[in-house]
């Protein structure tokens, strides 16, 4: 089973998913690290990516999930996955890909982004991220977590949700996808 922490830039995907993956001993991918240089350059200039910019990137992420699946491992990823069609690409990676949407008020996210240092993503792209975001549909497997609490609390909730999902499937994180 594979878990993608999704949400707009600044929603806390990297912060929460990395710590949850460490807690659960799951392999982790930071989707930002898979962007081609042209995409990073574009976002750094304050220009939003298009569907065409994102497609090869999403395919490379689906391939990463597919590799973990082939190894019999579960996995965790931090990836904006803003549109359903993007999540559809990620779902091609393995039979069971689930999403954890980190969701909260845009002004809270803007405040966090304006304080974040050393990241290529300008705060000015947040409105475009919000406009592009399509929340999970009722038929999409996953969960929504609020981002107001401190990170440790969200990590705790995420770990519990992932453990519950794995247990329902008769899997345990410690042994990968059993
Ligand atoms: N629950 C939280 N409470 C307070 N600050 C937080 C919380 N979660 C994340 N942050 C801070 O908010 C900023 C954005 O978080 P983070 O970089 O994890 O977001 P992201 O969704 O991965 O963003 P991007 O997609 O742009 O990489 C960081 O400076 C992080 O330390
Ligand atoms: O689809 C996108 O627009 C991108 O994935 C962005 O969301 C960034 O990569 C990330 O949020 C910035 O750190």
XYZ file of N, CA, C and O and ligand atoms in Angstrom:
756
model
N 0.844 -1.190 0.000
C 0.000 0.000 0.000
C 0.889 1.253 0.000
O 1.924 1.260 0.657
N 0.480 2.243 -0.764
C 1.342 3.416 -0.952
C 0.567 4.677 -0.570
O -0.600 4.819 -0.947
N 1.232 5.557 0.172
C 0.570 6.735 0.730
C 1.204 8.002 0.186
O 2.419 8.204 0.335
N 0.402 8.833 -0.435
C 0.892 10.105 -0.972
C 0.284 11.238 -0.142
O -0.940 11.387 -0.088
N 1.140 12.005 0.505
C 0.685 13.186 1.246
C 0.584 14.324 0.255
O 1.584 14.718 -0.349
N -0.632 14.804 0.060
C -0.900 15.806 -0.977
C -1.359 17.134 -0.354
O -1.732 17.198 0.815
N -1.324 18.167 -1.192
C -1.789 19.483 -0.755
C -0.957 20.556 -1.422
O 0.073 20.280 -2.044
N -1.415 21.790 -1.264
C -0.724 22.903 -1.916
C 0.654 23.120 -1.300
O 0.944 22.625 -0.204
N 1.462 23.878 -1.987
C 2.771 24.265 -1.478
C 2.610 24.928 -0.112
O 1.785 25.834 0.045
N 3.352 24.433 0.878
C 3.293 25.044 2.205
C 2.308 24.379 3.148
O 2.213 24.754 4.319
N 1.588 23.366 2.667
C 0.604 22.704 3.536
C 1.277 21.785 4.551
O 0.618 21.304 5.474
N 2.559 21.512 4.354
C 3.297 20.721 5.344
C 3.559 19.283 4.929
O 3.948 18.447 5.749
N 3.430 19.014 3.624
C 3.613 17.640 3.132
C 4.976 17.072 3.510
O 5.078 15.964 4.031
N 6.024 17.840 3.204
C 7.378 17.333 3.447
C 7.605 17.119 4.933
O 8.119 16.070 5.358
N 7.199 18.104 5.727
C 7.401 18.045 7.177
C 6.723 16.809 7.766
O 7.341 16.043 8.506
N 5.461 16.616 7.406
C 4.673 15.547 8.027
C 5.025 14.178 7.441
O 5.249 13.210 8.186
N 5.090 14.079 6.122
C 5.271 12.762 5.499
C 6.647 12.173 5.823
O 6.766 10.971 6.076
N 7.675 13.019 5.830
C 9.013 12.497 6.126
C 9.056 11.914 7.539
O 9.549 10.799 7.750
N 8.503 12.661 8.499
C 8.536 12.163 9.882
C 7.676 10.921 10.043
O 8.056 9.993 10.771
N 6.531 10.888 9.357
C 5.662 9.704 9.454
C 6.365 8.491 8.842
O 6.309 7.387 9.391
N 7.044 8.709 7.718
C 7.754 7.596 7.063
C 8.854 7.067 7.970
O 9.060 5.845 8.076
N 9.559 7.987 8.649
C 10.621 7.560 9.577
C 10.031 6.744 10.715
O 10.556 5.705 11.092
N 8.908 7.236 11.250
C 8.257 6.526 12.359
C 7.836 5.115 11.941
O 7.918 4.164 12.723
N 7.360 4.990 10.700
C 6.807 3.710 10.244
C 7.859 2.844 9.554
O 7.589 1.693 9.214
N 9.038 3.407 9.326
C 10.084 2.654 8.634
C 9.748 2.381 7.178
O 10.113 1.349 6.625
N 9.042 3.321 6.545
C 8.674 3.137 5.137
C 9.607 3.926 4.229
O 10.041 5.026 4.592
N 9.901 3.413 3.036
C 10.679 4.194 2.070
C 9.924 5.471 1.714
O 8.698 5.461 1.594
N 10.675 6.583 1.554
C 10.061 7.896 1.372
C 10.595 8.579 0.118
O 11.796 8.529 -0.156
N 9.712 9.227 -0.611
C 10.146 10.050 -1.750
C 9.605 11.459 -1.610
O 8.424 11.661 -1.311
N 10.473 12.435 -1.833
C 10.092 13.855 -1.875
C 9.908 14.203 -3.352
O 10.880 14.236 -4.109
N 8.663 14.457 -3.743
C 8.391 14.661 -5.172
C 9.140 15.861 -5.747
O 9.487 15.867 -6.934
N 9.390 16.869 -4.922
C 10.145 18.029 -5.406
C 11.494 17.618 -5.996
O 12.001 18.264 -6.911
N 12.073 16.551 -5.452
C 13.399 16.110 -5.916
C 13.328 15.433 -7.289
O 14.363 15.175 -7.903
N 12.124 15.158 -7.772
C 11.961 14.505 -9.074
C 11.663 15.506 -10.192
O 11.582 15.122 -11.354
N 11.456 16.778 -9.832
C 11.163 17.771 -10.875
C 12.384 17.954 -11.773
O 13.509 18.087 -11.284
N 12.166 17.990 -13.103
C 13.278 18.376 -13.963
C 13.689 19.820 -13.649
O 12.878 20.600 -13.148
N 14.941 20.132 -13.972
C 15.460 21.471 -13.657
C 14.587 22.583 -14.241
O 14.399 23.638 -13.622
N 14.034 22.329 -15.431
C 13.207 23.359 -16.084
C 11.977 23.689 -15.236
O 11.556 24.851 -15.169
N 11.415 22.682 -14.602
C 10.240 22.938 -13.749
C 10.629 23.778 -12.535
O 9.927 24.720 -12.165
N 11.766 23.430 -11.922
C 12.213 24.187 -10.744
C 12.495 25.637 -11.154
O 12.098 26.583 -10.456
N 13.141 25.805 -12.315
C 13.479 27.157 -12.789
C 12.201 27.958 -13.007
O 12.112 29.136 -12.647
N 11.203 27.301 -13.596
C 9.941 27.981 -13.886
C 9.263 28.439 -12.594
O 8.878 29.600 -12.457
N 9.140 27.521 -11.634
C 8.492 27.882 -10.362
C 9.297 28.963 -9.635
O 8.717 29.885 -9.056
N 10.613 28.856 -9.712
C 11.455 29.855 -9.044
C 11.215 31.250 -9.606
O 11.335 32.242 -8.898
N 10.862 31.300 -10.912
C 10.547 32.596 -11.557
C 9.145 33.069 -11.212
O 8.698 34.113 -11.685
N 8.397 32.240 -10.480
C 7.037 32.626 -10.094
C 5.999 32.254 -11.130
O 4.884 32.779 -11.126
N 6.356 31.332 -12.036
C 5.415 30.901 -13.072
C 4.909 29.499 -12.716
O 5.706 28.594 -12.438
N 3.577 29.333 -12.736
C 2.994 28.042 -12.359
C 3.250 26.999 -13.448
O 3.279 27.321 -14.647
N 3.396 25.771 -13.034
C 3.563 24.671 -13.993
C 2.231 24.396 -14.689
O 1.164 24.610 -14.123
N 2.330 23.886 -15.920
C 1.136 23.462 -16.665
C 0.979 21.940 -16.526
O 1.883 21.253 -16.043
N -0.152 21.437 -17.015
C -0.350 19.980 -17.025
C 0.796 19.304 -17.789
O 1.280 18.255 -17.377
N 1.192 19.913 -18.918
C 2.268 19.314 -19.716
C 3.592 19.293 -18.962
O 4.375 18.359 -19.092
N 3.842 20.353 -18.180
C 5.072 20.372 -17.366
C 5.029 19.254 -16.324
O 6.053 18.671 -15.962
N 3.839 19.011 -15.810
C 3.737 18.077 -14.674
C 3.681 16.615 -15.100
O 4.035 15.739 -14.305
N 3.229 16.340 -16.328
C 2.978 14.944 -16.690
C 4.209 14.026 -16.604
O 4.146 12.966 -15.959
N 5.348 14.396 -17.215
C 6.519 13.492 -17.120
C 6.976 13.309 -15.678
O 7.409 12.220 -15.274
N 6.853 14.385 -14.909
C 7.218 14.339 -13.484
C 6.328 13.336 -12.751
O 6.822 12.480 -12.004
N 5.010 13.425 -12.994
C 4.077 12.502 -12.330
C 4.349 11.061 -12.750
O 4.270 10.143 -11.936
N 4.717 10.892 -14.025
C 5.024 9.525 -14.485
C 6.258 8.977 -13.773
O 6.323 7.796 -13.445
N 7.247 9.834 -13.545
C 8.451 9.353 -12.852
C 8.127 8.999 -11.401
O 8.698 8.065 -10.832
N 7.169 9.714 -10.813
C 6.756 9.400 -9.437
C 5.979 8.087 -9.399
O 6.169 7.262 -8.492
N 5.119 7.880 -10.406
C 4.385 6.607 -10.481
C 5.372 5.455 -10.643
O 5.189 4.377 -10.053
N 6.441 5.698 -11.402
C 7.456 4.649 -11.592
C 8.143 4.326 -10.272
O 8.417 3.154 -9.969
N 8.406 5.359 -9.477
C 9.032 5.124 -8.155
C 8.114 4.269 -7.286
O 8.564 3.308 -6.647
N 6.821 4.586 -7.291
C 5.860 3.781 -6.517
C 5.865 2.344 -7.055
O 5.889 1.380 -6.278
N 5.886 2.217 -8.372
C 5.900 0.889 -8.991
C 7.113 0.061 -8.587
O 7.011 -1.155 -8.381
N 8.246 0.743 -8.459
C 9.465 0.021 -8.027
C 9.310 -0.491 -6.598
O 9.719 -1.606 -6.268
N 8.751 0.339 -5.724
C 8.553 -0.111 -4.325
C 7.581 -1.301 -4.316
O 7.788 -2.278 -3.630
N 6.523 -1.179 -5.110
C 5.522 -2.255 -5.193
C 6.190 -3.559 -5.655
O 5.943 -4.628 -5.091
N 7.067 -3.455 -6.666
C 7.741 -4.646 -7.198
C 8.627 -5.295 -6.139
O 8.854 -6.508 -6.156
N 9.117 -4.472 -5.218
C 9.951 -5.008 -4.127
C 9.100 -5.552 -2.984
O 9.631 -5.992 -1.966
N 7.781 -5.449 -3.107
C 6.894 -5.903 -2.040
C 6.859 -4.950 -0.864
O 6.517 -5.336 0.251
N 7.228 -3.694 -1.097
C 7.270 -2.717 -0.005
C 6.096 -1.738 -0.105
O 5.627 -1.422 -1.199
N 5.648 -1.262 1.041
C 4.769 -0.105 1.074
C 5.649 1.136 0.960
O 6.876 1.043 1.050
N 5.038 2.308 0.778
C 5.868 3.506 0.630
C 5.084 4.756 1.003
O 3.860 4.722 1.158
N 5.836 5.844 1.105
C 5.253 7.129 1.442
C 5.898 8.210 0.578
O 7.100 8.139 0.300
N 5.096 9.187 0.181
C 5.599 10.238 -0.712
C 4.973 11.573 -0.309
O 3.836 11.610 0.155
N 5.735 12.648 -0.479
C 5.181 13.997 -0.355
C 5.071 14.557 -1.762
O 6.086 14.742 -2.439
N 3.853 14.794 -2.222
C 3.639 15.282 -3.596
C 2.357 16.093 -3.638
O 1.322 15.621 -3.165
N 2.412 17.274 -4.241
C 1.240 18.153 -4.270
C -0.007 17.446 -4.824
O -1.088 17.598 -4.268
N 0.145 16.687 -5.922
C -0.970 15.889 -6.491
C -2.272 16.677 -6.511
O -3.327 16.195 -6.063
N -2.213 17.885 -7.077
C -3.307 18.839 -6.919
C -4.601 18.433 -7.614
O -5.683 18.672 -7.107
N -4.474 17.815 -8.794
C -5.699 17.489 -9.553
C -5.956 15.988 -9.519
O -5.030 15.186 -9.441
N -7.237 15.656 -9.689
C -7.583 14.233 -9.766
C -6.813 13.544 -10.900
O -6.346 12.419 -10.747
N -6.684 14.239 -12.027
C -5.989 13.615 -13.161
C -4.524 13.331 -12.812
O -3.935 12.369 -13.304
N -3.925 14.155 -11.942
C -2.541 13.902 -11.512
C -2.521 12.672 -10.604
O -1.618 11.832 -10.686
N -3.539 12.592 -9.742
C -3.606 11.424 -8.853
C -3.864 10.151 -9.658
O -3.382 9.076 -9.308
N -4.610 10.301 -10.765
C -4.831 9.138 -11.633
C -3.496 8.621 -12.162
O -3.288 7.415 -12.251
N -2.585 9.519 -12.512
C -1.269 9.077 -12.994
C -0.542 8.340 -11.871
O 0.004 7.253 -12.073
N -0.563 8.907 -10.669
C 0.137 8.263 -9.538
C -0.469 6.886 -9.249
O 0.244 5.940 -8.905
N -1.780 6.785 -9.416
C -2.450 5.495 -9.153
C -2.070 4.417 -10.162
O -2.302 3.239 -9.901
N -1.469 4.815 -11.288
C -1.035 3.774 -12.235
C 0.190 3.031 -11.694
O 0.554 1.981 -12.216
N 0.827 3.574 -10.649
C 2.067 2.982 -10.137
C 1.865 1.660 -9.419
O 2.757 0.797 -9.427
N 0.708 1.488 -8.788
C 0.466 0.288 -7.979
C -1.035 0.134 -7.783
O -1.789 1.106 -7.929
N -1.480 -1.080 -7.424
C -2.920 -1.302 -7.289
C -3.564 -0.518 -6.141
O -4.747 -0.241 -6.186
N -2.792 -0.180 -5.111
C -3.406 0.495 -3.962
C -2.592 1.724 -3.554
O -1.658 1.650 -2.758
N -2.951 2.865 -4.138
C -2.305 4.135 -3.819
C -3.344 5.006 -3.122
O -4.435 5.232 -3.662
N -3.006 5.462 -1.916
C -3.960 6.272 -1.138
C -3.393 7.664 -0.886
O -2.180 7.838 -0.846
N -4.282 8.620 -0.662
C -3.852 10.012 -0.517
C -4.229 10.552 0.853
O -5.300 10.250 1.373
N -3.326 11.307 1.440
C -3.604 12.001 2.696
C -3.507 13.487 2.390
O -2.418 14.010 2.137
N -4.666 14.146 2.356
C -4.684 15.568 1.988
C -4.464 16.424 3.232
O -5.253 16.382 4.171
N -3.393 17.187 3.220
C -3.131 18.142 4.298
C -3.823 19.444 3.919
O -3.435 20.116 2.955
N -4.867 19.759 4.678
C -5.767 20.830 4.260
C -5.910 21.876 5.361
O -5.964 21.538 6.541
N -5.967 23.130 4.958
C -6.159 24.192 5.951
C -6.362 25.531 5.288
O -6.260 25.661 4.062
N -6.635 26.546 6.105
C -6.920 27.882 5.573
C -5.726 28.455 4.816
O -4.581 28.360 5.269
N -6.037 29.065 3.671
C -4.970 29.570 2.810
C -4.121 30.625 3.532
O -2.900 30.702 3.314
N -4.743 31.411 4.420
C -3.952 32.460 5.084
C -2.943 31.873 6.075
O -1.864 32.428 6.278
N -3.299 30.741 6.676
C -2.346 30.052 7.566
C -1.153 29.550 6.741
O 0.012 29.706 7.124
N -1.464 28.991 5.585
C -0.394 28.472 4.715
C 0.481 29.621 4.211
O 1.710 29.530 4.193
N -0.171 30.719 3.839
C 0.601 31.876 3.341
C 1.564 32.374 4.423
O 2.725 32.679 4.147
N 1.085 32.413 5.648
C 1.936 32.883 6.747
C 3.135 31.941 6.932
O 4.266 32.396 7.125
N 2.878 30.628 6.844
C 3.987 29.676 7.012
C 4.978 29.793 5.866
O 6.193 29.729 6.063
N 4.446 29.968 4.645
C 5.344 30.085 3.484
C 6.196 31.339 3.572
O 7.376 31.330 3.195
N 5.604 32.412 4.066
C 6.356 33.671 4.095
C 7.489 33.597 5.117
O 8.449 34.353 5.033
N 7.377 32.660 6.048
C 8.462 32.485 7.039
C 9.463 31.408 6.637
O 10.525 31.290 7.228
N 9.103 30.585 5.648
C 9.992 29.492 5.248
C 11.176 30.046 4.470
O 11.010 30.841 3.552
N 12.355 29.590 4.834
C 13.563 30.088 4.162
C 14.197 28.966 3.340
O 13.970 27.778 3.599
N 14.968 29.363 2.336
C 15.790 28.396 1.606
C 15.005 27.442 0.732
O 15.425 26.315 0.493
N 13.853 27.862 0.232
C 13.066 26.997 -0.654
C 12.786 27.742 -1.949
O 12.523 28.939 -1.934
N 12.817 27.012 -3.086
C 12.669 27.682 -4.390
C 11.265 28.233 -4.640
O 11.071 29.114 -5.465
N 10.277 27.688 -3.941
C 8.875 27.998 -4.287
C 8.458 29.354 -3.721
O 8.413 29.535 -2.509
N 8.116 30.325 -4.602
C 7.711 31.632 -4.078
C 6.288 31.597 -3.503
O 5.417 30.902 -4.039
N 6.068 32.351 -2.441
C 4.739 32.428 -1.813
C 3.692 32.885 -2.830
O 2.523 32.500 -2.754
N 4.130 33.668 -3.807
C 3.219 34.207 -4.826
C 2.522 33.133 -5.649
O 1.507 33.404 -6.302
N 3.041 31.904 -5.645
C 2.386 30.847 -6.421
C 1.279 30.143 -5.636
O 0.604 29.264 -6.168
N 1.081 30.558 -4.373
C 0.089 29.859 -3.554
C -1.318 29.981 -4.135
O -2.078 29.008 -4.142
N -1.684 31.168 -4.650
C -3.041 31.336 -5.175
C -3.288 30.403 -6.365
O -4.368 29.833 -6.500
N -2.265 30.270 -7.204
C -2.408 29.354 -8.331
C -2.521 27.906 -7.846
O -3.315 27.107 -8.368
N -1.748 27.556 -6.814
C -1.840 26.199 -6.245
C -3.270 25.943 -5.734
O -3.850 24.898 -5.989
N -3.822 26.948 -5.029
C -5.180 26.808 -4.473
C -6.216 26.667 -5.587
O -7.151 25.882 -5.483
N -6.039 27.465 -6.649
C -7.000 27.443 -7.754
C -6.945 26.105 -8.497
O -7.943 25.647 -9.050
N -5.776 25.490 -8.499
C -5.608 24.230 -9.226
C -6.096 23.037 -8.400
O -6.510 22.017 -8.952
N -6.070 23.188 -7.086
C -6.383 22.068 -6.183
C -7.795 21.515 -6.392
O -8.770 22.253 -6.347
N -7.869 20.235 -6.613
C -9.147 19.524 -6.604
C -9.108 18.554 -5.424
O -8.321 17.612 -5.428
N -9.968 18.805 -4.400
C -9.931 17.916 -3.231
C -10.284 16.482 -3.629
O -10.820 16.240 -4.710
N -9.993 15.555 -2.730
C -10.292 14.153 -2.997
C -11.781 13.962 -3.257
O -12.616 14.518 -2.532
N -12.106 13.204 -4.270
C -13.507 12.859 -4.517
C -13.929 11.752 -3.572
O -13.080 11.067 -2.983
N -15.251 11.561 -3.416
C -15.752 10.542 -2.487
C -15.289 9.133 -2.865
O -15.231 8.240 -2.016
N -14.957 8.932 -4.123
C -14.530 7.599 -4.578
C -13.006 7.428 -4.524
O -12.493 6.381 -4.903
N -12.288 8.457 -4.080
C -10.830 8.331 -4.016
C -10.418 7.894 -2.616
O -10.785 8.527 -1.625
N -9.630 6.800 -2.550
C -9.211 6.286 -1.243
C -8.260 7.257 -0.572
O -7.274 7.679 -1.187
N -8.560 7.600 0.691
C -7.654 8.497 1.378
C -8.306 9.155 2.573
O -9.368 8.744 3.039
N -7.636 10.185 3.059
C -8.076 10.862 4.266
C -7.675 12.329 4.176
O -6.810 12.697 3.374
N -8.318 13.148 5.006
C -7.973 14.568 5.081
C -7.519 14.864 6.503
O -8.182 14.463 7.458
N -6.371 15.535 6.647
C -5.899 15.938 7.974
C -5.777 17.457 8.011
O -5.250 18.066 7.075
N -6.248 18.050 9.093
C -6.133 19.496 9.263
C -4.702 19.872 9.623
O -3.999 19.094 10.279
N -4.273 21.063 9.196
C -2.866 21.438 9.362
C -2.632 22.441 10.487
O -1.501 22.868 10.698
N -3.694 22.809 11.216
C -3.510 23.819 12.273
C -2.658 23.329 13.454
O -1.851 24.093 13.984
N -2.797 22.071 13.885
C -2.015 21.626 15.055
C -0.509 21.608 14.781
O -0.092 21.661 13.616
N 0.291 21.519 15.852
C 1.738 21.414 15.645
C 2.079 20.130 14.886
O 1.325 19.152 14.955
N 3.237 20.136 14.176
C 3.587 19.008 13.323
C 3.512 17.646 14.038
O 2.993 16.693 13.468
N 4.005 17.578 15.275
C 4.027 16.283 15.970
C 2.631 15.664 16.046
O 2.469 14.452 15.914
N 1.639 16.542 16.270
C 0.263 16.032 16.388
C -0.248 15.503 15.054
O -0.953 14.495 14.999
N 0.092 16.200 13.983
C -0.367 15.762 12.653
C 0.334 14.463 12.284
O -0.277 13.537 11.737
N 1.636 14.380 12.622
C 2.387 13.152 12.348
C 1.732 11.984 13.092
O 1.536 10.899 12.535
N 1.372 12.238 14.339
C 0.728 11.205 15.160
C -0.554 10.713 14.487
O -0.789 9.507 14.368
N -1.377 11.655 14.035
C -2.646 11.299 13.377
C -2.371 10.547 12.075
O -3.066 9.582 11.743
N -1.339 10.985 11.349
C -1.011 10.349 10.074
C -0.528 8.914 10.300
O -0.950 7.984 9.601
N 0.330 8.742 11.307
C 0.857 7.396 11.600
C -0.302 6.468 11.984
O -0.382 5.326 11.516
N -1.221 6.985 12.786
C -2.365 6.162 13.207
C -3.222 5.785 11.993
O -3.644 4.625 11.862
N -3.452 6.746 11.107
C -4.288 6.475 9.930
C -3.622 5.448 9.013
O -4.273 4.535 8.495
N -2.306 5.580 8.839
C -1.585 4.652 7.964
C -1.583 3.254 8.583
O -1.850 2.251 7.901
N -1.312 3.190 9.886
C -1.315 1.874 10.555
C -2.681 1.200 10.421
O -2.760 0.004 10.179
N -3.738 1.992 10.603
C -5.091 1.426 10.515
C -5.355 0.897 9.102
O -5.896 -0.201 8.933
N -4.935 1.659 8.096
C -5.168 1.233 6.707
C -4.379 -0.036 6.401
O -4.884 -0.971 5.767
N -3.127 -0.086 6.878
C -2.300 -1.274 6.647
C -2.897 -2.489 7.361
O -2.989 -3.577 6.785
N -3.340 -2.283 8.603
C -3.881 -3.387 9.387
C -5.150 -3.938 8.737
O -5.371 -5.156 8.688
N -5.960 -3.024 8.193
C -7.190 -3.455 7.518
C -6.881 -4.394 6.364
O -7.659 -5.270 6.029
N -5.723 -4.174 5.763
C -5.297 -4.990 4.624
C -4.444 -6.179 5.045
O -3.863 -6.848 4.205
N -4.292 -6.356 6.357
C -3.463 -7.456 6.845
C -1.982 -7.220 6.622
O -1.193 -8.146 6.540
N -1.583 -5.931 6.495
C -0.167 -5.607 6.301
C 0.356 -4.909 7.544
O -0.415 -4.384 8.339
N 1.672 -4.892 7.690
C 2.243 -4.096 8.774
C 3.419 -3.315 8.233
O 4.168 -3.790 7.380
N 3.570 -2.061 8.712
C 4.603 -1.183 8.164
C 5.983 -1.773 8.359
O 6.839 -1.706 7.480
N 6.207 -2.400 9.514
C 7.537 -2.893 9.844
C 8.035 -3.899 8.814
O 9.224 -3.989 8.549
N 7.103 -4.634 8.191
C 7.513 -5.642 7.222
C 7.177 -5.236 5.807
O 7.020 -6.078 4.932
N 7.009 -3.917 5.578
C 6.635 -3.477 4.251
C 5.264 -4.024 3.931
O 4.438 -4.202 4.820
N 5.016 -4.311 2.667
C 3.680 -4.755 2.262
C 3.542 -6.260 2.367
O 3.203 -6.929 1.421
N 3.861 -6.826 3.478
C 3.730 -8.223 3.819
C 3.299 -9.210 2.769
O 2.886 -8.991 1.726
N 1.821 21.876 11.508
C 2.683 22.875 11.315
N 2.762 23.879 12.208
C 3.622 24.905 12.019
N 4.460 25.016 10.973
C 4.418 24.042 10.042
C 3.535 22.925 10.158
N 3.722 22.121 9.091
C 4.663 22.709 8.336
N 5.091 23.851 8.900
C 6.086 24.796 8.347
O 5.466 25.349 7.195
C 6.389 25.436 6.122
C 5.868 24.619 4.953
O 5.952 23.230 5.270
P 6.519 22.178 4.214
O 7.751 22.709 3.571
O 6.575 20.869 4.880
O 5.312 22.222 3.162
P 5.189 21.473 1.760
O 3.735 21.189 1.588
O 6.109 20.326 1.682
O 5.611 22.603 0.756
P 6.198 22.489 -0.756
O 5.199 21.725 -1.525
O 6.307 23.905 -1.185
O 7.515 21.795 -0.660
C 7.731 24.972 6.663
O 8.482 26.070 7.045
C 7.348 24.107 7.861
O 8.341 24.103 8.848
O 2.584 20.717 -9.004
C 3.210 21.687 -8.612
O 2.906 22.857 -8.802
C 4.457 21.435 -7.841
O 4.574 20.120 -7.422
C 4.501 22.296 -6.637
O 3.435 21.979 -5.787
C 5.848 22.252 -6.021
O 6.667 21.215 -6.452
C 5.898 22.296 -4.568
O 4.704 22.487 -3.898
C 6.863 23.390 -4.249
O 7.583 23.055 -3.223
